[in-house]
């Protein structure tokens, strides 16, 4: 097996620099690459373009990079829940490209899969389709969308092995699998690194070929954004 | 007049046996609480789960198991998790039978706006544009008027659109309305609400044919 | 949960008729829907268009339908290993559309995913791209390919439950997952039907929403096409 | 002159540490047997497996574990199975580093034909068109001439193409050849084969610069 394991987060992020385009997995704060974000904050590189479904909250996730003005442009589908983000965006300090969530996922997947462009109905007739090619298929209108191009993809998985194979947990899976192999270099951080051969070949979500570097992550906070519970006394 | 819970309760009646349903954030999320127990329905959330159950008991929340509103949830037996691409395959591929979502404005031709107020608020469209462009059955859950008392059922939307000519039905605090080729067709009145009340609160063309029954629950 | 289980193969194939277009999973003889094929042979419906990577062998798989002249047209990527197929094709009795394997998979996946069309480099400059739209992206040429349309998809999985959730085994997975939900009605047959809740939600390959009918398959032959072995005395 | 095993052995030298490799049916499949033991390589097969191992021991064959040639195989620790769409994501997305496949004809501009003889044989292209259209590193393994003794290294292919201007290197029973913008460049001779032998067996432009070494294994 080709060994993708690197010793630490410093080595995992070798080559990142100002002005690069990054993909970052996660939905809200679930499944975000906490170790990679922390290291990016530490390095202080700036002028970044970040492709990520959300932009974190004020004091966690990508919000940490926003606080330090490291991000030049965000490409996301939903950016609520973040006041600093809204402030930077409305003031024009931060460039923002909002695109439909399914289109965001599919543009990542297209990059992973060597599909340069595809048609989707999402956004037809709205401002996200402005200046984009549209076309009719079977009586319905569609918009032409292109594969993303990115320098690094930072993803977070539940379990992984040194071959780079990944398994995700629950809804922390989200955009992480489709970003693997969608950038020049994919860096995976995992909650648990398991010995080679321990993962069932039938149950691997992302084969190691899509991952260039893998590390054992540390100090996961896994913050919950909306803690909603029901009372034990209630029905159900 | 209905409150948000009432709107959710009325919409729950539109959920049929065997439906896969995607619920938006806000009022739509409440719909799950009022679906009949004797039918089989599965709830999909676009962040990657099918077969959502109720919120977890306190102490059983899992940061890795949330819905698209970032709320902690549980799953029912037979549930599945999947990535965002497969999730939108379900949506774009029209495998989801019913989409229920909120709106800031709906136009009489079925246009919907719910993601942006230029210069003021830009939270983003999330999965809404994919949902409304793909779903064959879209119900909007919203208040009939905004906080300033202005109608949200318009001749044309004034805000940036989320989708064009896609909304099929609207359930508000005042009425159940069907979107037809001729405009908003009034189907039902909320308890204690008159046809005139609804007329006054509706800017777009309102079609009133015969007696309009009060909603039954 | 929405119950997709039907009692038997007769019920599972309700609605199939002459002249329809079917998708059939499998690669070679691995992972083919043996029960569905047997029932189609039994019913004797004809004039079929079959989308399947291969066409079986003379006396098994789709070869059984070919023998009885039930297939009007095959859409496949590789059709060797079948003399009756070659005879019918060269004599013109059988219409054959050969397309690249990755394009075949992606056209199924596009149908599943609501993508009407996409660009792929496969086949550019060859006869499979004749009369197709071609286009340059980033200095490379691509061919526009469209989603398939089919009436039924017949797939075979390893395990499944009544909600229609599926898990595949080994390379018997192949085209089966991408055909689920890619036709109007997807019929899944499984080697083992397990009680609801027994499949780990993290490990389901195809969620039940893509499957309309599921049955417990019977009498699987699982024939091996090329039995290759090494001697125990050899190195390794 | 090399036999098929010899061709496979020579090609094995082109396989570098850290490569993901897709091997076609026939001679290419044999390459796996001769890759150095001190480098790490993973073999992908487009029917949905990464990390292929050797053939199984007798009695351990599994109908559900085969390669693209439909041969029973085994997997190594760290292997994975996946569907056909993800398999071609690996190929089309250029995640596979080296593709080795057979051919009926190769042209001096790198065109390749290997899937059809009009009116005679039509087995189909399988995954070959995706592989040659996507791979940056393609090596063809074949005999230098066909059964009738005619060259398979041509000015232009006569058979329907599998891909255009894509082949980078050719290893035959007679020679190792690089495809350049000026034609076939002779790199190495097979043991006991003269430059003239190769010239006579090559219809396309053959570039011969300086002394041509004999292959080393």
CSV table of N, CA and C in Angstrom, one decimal, chain B residues 123-195:
chain,number,residue,atom,x,y,z
B,123,UNK,N,-28.1,35.7,3.8
B,123,UNK,CA,-27.7,34.4,4.5
B,123,UNK,C,-27.3,33.4,3.5
B,124,UNK,N,-27.9,33.5,2.3
B,124,UNK,CA,-27.6,32.5,1.2
B,124,UNK,C,-28.8,31.6,1.0
B,125,UNK,N,-28.7,30.9,-0.1
B,125,UNK,CA,-29.9,30.0,-0.5
B,125,UNK,C,-29.8,28.6,0.1
B,126,UNK,N,-28.6,28.3,0.6
B,126,UNK,CA,-28.5,26.9,1.1
B,126,UNK,C,-28.9,25.9,0.0
B,127,UNK,N,-29.8,25.0,0.4
B,127,UNK,CA,-30.2,24.0,-0.6
B,127,UNK,C,-31.5,24.4,-1.3
B,128,UNK,N,-32.0,25.6,-1.0
B,128,UNK,CA,-33.4,26.0,-1.4
B,128,UNK,C,-33.5,26.1,-3.0
B,129,UNK,N,-32.4,26.6,-3.6
B,129,UNK,CA,-32.5,26.7,-5.1
B,129,UNK,C,-32.6,25.4,-5.8
B,130,UNK,N,-31.8,24.4,-5.2
B,130,UNK,CA,-31.9,23.1,-5.8
B,130,UNK,C,-33.2,22.5,-5.5
B,131,UNK,N,-33.8,22.7,-4.3
B,131,UNK,CA,-35.1,22.1,-4.0
B,131,UNK,C,-36.2,22.6,-4.9
B,132,UNK,N,-36.2,24.0,-5.0
B,132,UNK,CA,-37.4,24.5,-5.8
B,132,UNK,C,-37.2,24.3,-7.3
B,133,UNK,N,-36.0,24.2,-7.8
B,133,UNK,CA,-35.8,24.0,-9.2
B,133,UNK,C,-36.1,22.5,-9.6
B,134,UNK,N,-36.1,21.6,-8.6
B,134,UNK,CA,-36.2,20.2,-8.9
B,134,UNK,C,-37.6,19.6,-8.4
B,135,UNK,N,-38.1,20.0,-7.3
B,135,UNK,CA,-39.2,19.4,-6.7
B,135,UNK,C,-40.5,19.6,-7.6
B,136,UNK,N,-41.3,18.6,-7.7
B,136,UNK,CA,-42.6,18.7,-8.4
B,136,UNK,C,-43.7,19.1,-7.5
B,137,UNK,N,-43.4,19.1,-6.2
B,137,UNK,CA,-44.5,19.3,-5.2
B,137,UNK,C,-43.9,20.2,-4.1
B,138,UNK,N,-44.1,21.5,-4.2
B,138,UNK,CA,-43.5,22.5,-3.3
B,138,UNK,C,-44.6,23.2,-2.5
B,139,UNK,N,-44.6,23.1,-1.2
B,139,UNK,CA,-45.5,23.9,-0.4
B,139,UNK,C,-44.7,25.0,0.4
B,140,UNK,N,-45.2,26.2,0.3
B,140,UNK,CA,-44.6,27.3,1.1
B,140,UNK,C,-45.3,27.5,2.4
B,141,UNK,N,-44.6,27.5,3.5
B,141,UNK,CA,-45.2,27.8,4.8
B,141,UNK,C,-44.7,29.2,5.2
B,142,UNK,N,-45.6,30.2,5.4
B,142,UNK,CA,-45.2,31.5,5.8
B,142,UNK,C,-46.3,32.3,6.4
B,143,UNK,N,-46.0,33.4,7.0
B,143,UNK,CA,-47.1,34.4,7.4
B,143,UNK,C,-47.5,35.1,6.1
B,144,UNK,N,-48.8,35.5,6.1
B,144,UNK,CA,-49.4,36.1,4.9
B,144,UNK,C,-48.8,37.5,4.6
B,145,UNK,N,-48.4,38.2,5.7
B,145,UNK,CA,-47.8,39.5,5.6
B,145,UNK,C,-46.5,39.6,6.3
B,146,UNK,N,-45.7,40.6,6.0
B,146,UNK,CA,-44.4,40.7,6.7
B,146,UNK,C,-44.6,41.6,8.0
B,147,UNK,N,-43.6,41.9,8.7
B,147,UNK,CA,-43.7,42.6,10.0
B,147,UNK,C,-44.3,44.0,9.8
B,148,UNK,N,-44.1,44.5,8.6
B,148,UNK,CA,-44.6,45.9,8.3
B,148,UNK,C,-46.0,45.8,7.8
B,149,UNK,N,-46.6,44.6,7.8
B,149,UNK,CA,-48.0,44.4,7.4
B,149,UNK,C,-48.2,44.3,5.9
B,150,UNK,N,-47.1,44.3,5.2
B,150,UNK,CA,-47.2,44.2,3.7
B,150,UNK,C,-47.4,42.8,3.3
B,151,UNK,N,-48.2,42.6,2.2
B,151,UNK,CA,-48.5,41.3,1.7
B,151,UNK,C,-47.2,40.6,1.2
B,152,UNK,N,-47.1,39.3,1.4
B,152,UNK,CA,-46.0,38.5,0.9
B,152,UNK,C,-46.4,37.7,-0.3
B,153,UNK,N,-47.7,37.8,-0.7
B,153,UNK,CA,-48.2,37.2,-1.9
B,153,UNK,C,-48.5,38.2,-2.9
B,154,UNK,N,-47.5,38.3,-3.9
B,154,UNK,CA,-47.4,39.4,-4.8
B,154,UNK,C,-47.7,39.1,-6.2
B,155,UNK,N,-47.9,40.2,-7.0
B,155,UNK,CA,-48.0,40.1,-8.4
B,155,UNK,C,-46.7,39.6,-9.0
B,156,UNK,N,-45.6,40.3,-8.5
B,156,UNK,CA,-44.3,39.9,-8.9
B,156,UNK,C,-43.4,40.0,-7.7
B,157,UNK,N,-42.4,39.2,-7.5
B,157,UNK,CA,-41.5,39.3,-6.4
B,157,UNK,C,-40.6,40.5,-6.6
B,158,UNK,N,-40.4,41.2,-5.4
B,158,UNK,CA,-39.5,42.4,-5.5
B,158,UNK,C,-38.0,42.0,-5.1
B,159,UNK,N,-37.9,40.9,-4.4
B,159,UNK,CA,-36.6,40.4,-3.9
B,159,UNK,C,-36.0,39.5,-5.0
B,160,UNK,N,-34.6,39.3,-4.9
B,160,UNK,CA,-34.0,38.3,-5.8
B,160,UNK,C,-34.6,36.9,-5.7
B,161,UNK,N,-34.9,36.3,-6.8
B,161,UNK,CA,-35.6,35.0,-6.8
B,161,UNK,C,-34.8,33.9,-6.3
B,162,UNK,N,-35.5,32.9,-5.7
B,162,UNK,CA,-34.9,31.6,-5.4
B,162,UNK,C,-35.2,30.6,-6.5
B,163,UNK,N,-36.4,30.8,-7.1
B,163,UNK,CA,-36.8,29.9,-8.2
B,163,UNK,C,-38.0,30.5,-8.9
B,164,UNK,N,-38.2,30.0,-10.1
B,164,UNK,CA,-39.2,30.6,-11.0
B,164,UNK,C,-40.4,29.6,-11.2
B,165,UNK,N,-41.6,30.1,-11.0
B,165,UNK,CA,-42.8,29.3,-11.4
B,165,UNK,C,-42.8,27.9,-10.8
B,166,UNK,N,-42.5,27.8,-9.5
B,166,UNK,CA,-42.3,26.5,-8.9
B,166,UNK,C,-43.2,26.2,-7.8
B,167,UNK,N,-43.7,27.2,-7.0
B,167,UNK,CA,-44.5,27.0,-5.9
B,167,UNK,C,-45.9,26.5,-6.3
B,168,UNK,N,-46.4,25.4,-5.7
B,168,UNK,CA,-47.7,24.8,-6.0
B,168,UNK,C,-48.8,25.2,-5.0
B,169,UNK,N,-48.4,25.4,-3.8
B,169,UNK,CA,-49.3,25.6,-2.7
B,169,UNK,C,-48.7,26.5,-1.6
B,170,UNK,N,-49.5,27.3,-1.0
B,170,UNK,CA,-49.0,28.2,0.1
B,170,UNK,C,-50.0,28.0,1.3
B,171,UNK,N,-49.4,27.8,2.4
B,171,UNK,CA,-50.2,27.8,3.6
B,171,UNK,C,-49.7,28.9,4.5
B,172,UNK,N,-50.6,29.9,4.8
B,172,UNK,CA,-50.2,31.0,5.7
B,172,UNK,C,-51.1,31.0,7.0
B,173,UNK,N,-50.9,32.0,7.8
B,173,UNK,CA,-51.7,32.2,9.0
B,173,UNK,C,-53.1,32.5,8.6
B,174,UNK,N,-53.4,32.9,7.4
B,174,UNK,CA,-54.8,33.3,7.0
B,174,UNK,C,-55.4,32.3,6.1
B,175,UNK,N,-54.7,31.6,5.2
B,175,UNK,CA,-55.3,30.8,4.1
B,175,UNK,C,-54.5,29.7,3.6
B,176,UNK,N,-55.2,28.8,2.9
B,176,UNK,CA,-54.5,27.8,2.0
B,176,UNK,C,-54.8,28.3,0.6
B,177,UNK,N,-53.7,28.4,-0.2
B,177,UNK,CA,-53.8,29.0,-1.5
B,177,UNK,C,-53.1,28.1,-2.5
B,178,UNK,N,-53.7,27.9,-3.7
B,178,UNK,CA,-53.1,27.1,-4.7
B,178,UNK,C,-52.6,28.1,-5.8
B,179,UNK,N,-51.4,27.8,-6.3
B,179,UNK,CA,-50.9,28.7,-7.4
B,179,UNK,C,-51.4,28.1,-8.7
B,180,UNK,N,-52.2,28.9,-9.4
B,180,UNK,CA,-52.7,28.4,-10.7
B,180,UNK,C,-52.1,29.3,-11.8
B,181,UNK,N,-52.4,28.9,-13.0
B,181,UNK,CA,-52.0,29.7,-14.2
B,181,UNK,C,-52.6,31.1,-14.2
B,182,UNK,N,-53.7,31.2,-13.5
B,182,UNK,CA,-54.4,32.5,-13.4
B,182,UNK,C,-54.2,33.3,-12.2
B,183,UNK,N,-53.4,32.8,-11.3
B,183,UNK,CA,-53.1,33.5,-10.0
B,183,UNK,C,-53.3,32.7,-8.8
B,184,UNK,N,-53.4,33.3,-7.7
B,184,UNK,CA,-53.6,32.7,-6.4
B,184,UNK,C,-55.0,32.2,-6.2
B,185,UNK,N,-55.3,30.9,-6.1
B,185,UNK,CA,-56.6,30.5,-6.0
B,185,UNK,C,-56.9,30.1,-4.5
B,186,UNK,N,-57.8,30.8,-3.9
B,186,UNK,CA,-58.1,30.6,-2.5
B,186,UNK,C,-58.8,29.3,-2.3
B,187,UNK,N,-58.2,28.4,-1.5
B,187,UNK,CA,-58.9,27.1,-1.2
B,187,UNK,C,-59.6,27.1,0.2
B,188,UNK,N,-58.9,27.6,1.2
B,188,UNK,CA,-59.4,27.5,2.5
B,188,UNK,C,-59.1,28.8,3.3
B,189,UNK,N,-60.0,29.1,4.3
B,189,UNK,CA,-59.7,30.2,5.2
B,189,UNK,C,-59.3,29.6,6.5
B,190,UNK,N,-58.4,30.4,7.2
B,190,UNK,CA,-58.1,30.0,8.6
B,190,UNK,C,-59.3,30.3,9.5
B,191,UNK,N,-59.4,29.6,10.6
B,191,UNK,CA,-60.5,29.8,11.5
B,191,UNK,C,-60.6,31.3,11.9
B,192,UNK,N,-61.8,31.8,11.8
B,192,UNK,CA,-62.1,33.2,12.2
B,192,UNK,C,-61.6,34.2,11.2
B,193,UNK,N,-61.1,33.8,10.0
B,193,UNK,CA,-60.6,34.7,9.0
B,193,UNK,C,-61.6,34.8,7.9
B,194,UNK,N,-62.0,36.0,7.4
B,194,UNK,CA,-62.9,36.2,6.4
B,194,UNK,C,-62.2,36.2,5.0
B,195,UNK,N,-63.0,36.0,4.0
B,195,UNK,CA,-62.5,36.2,2.6
B,195,UNK,C,-61.9,37.6,2.4
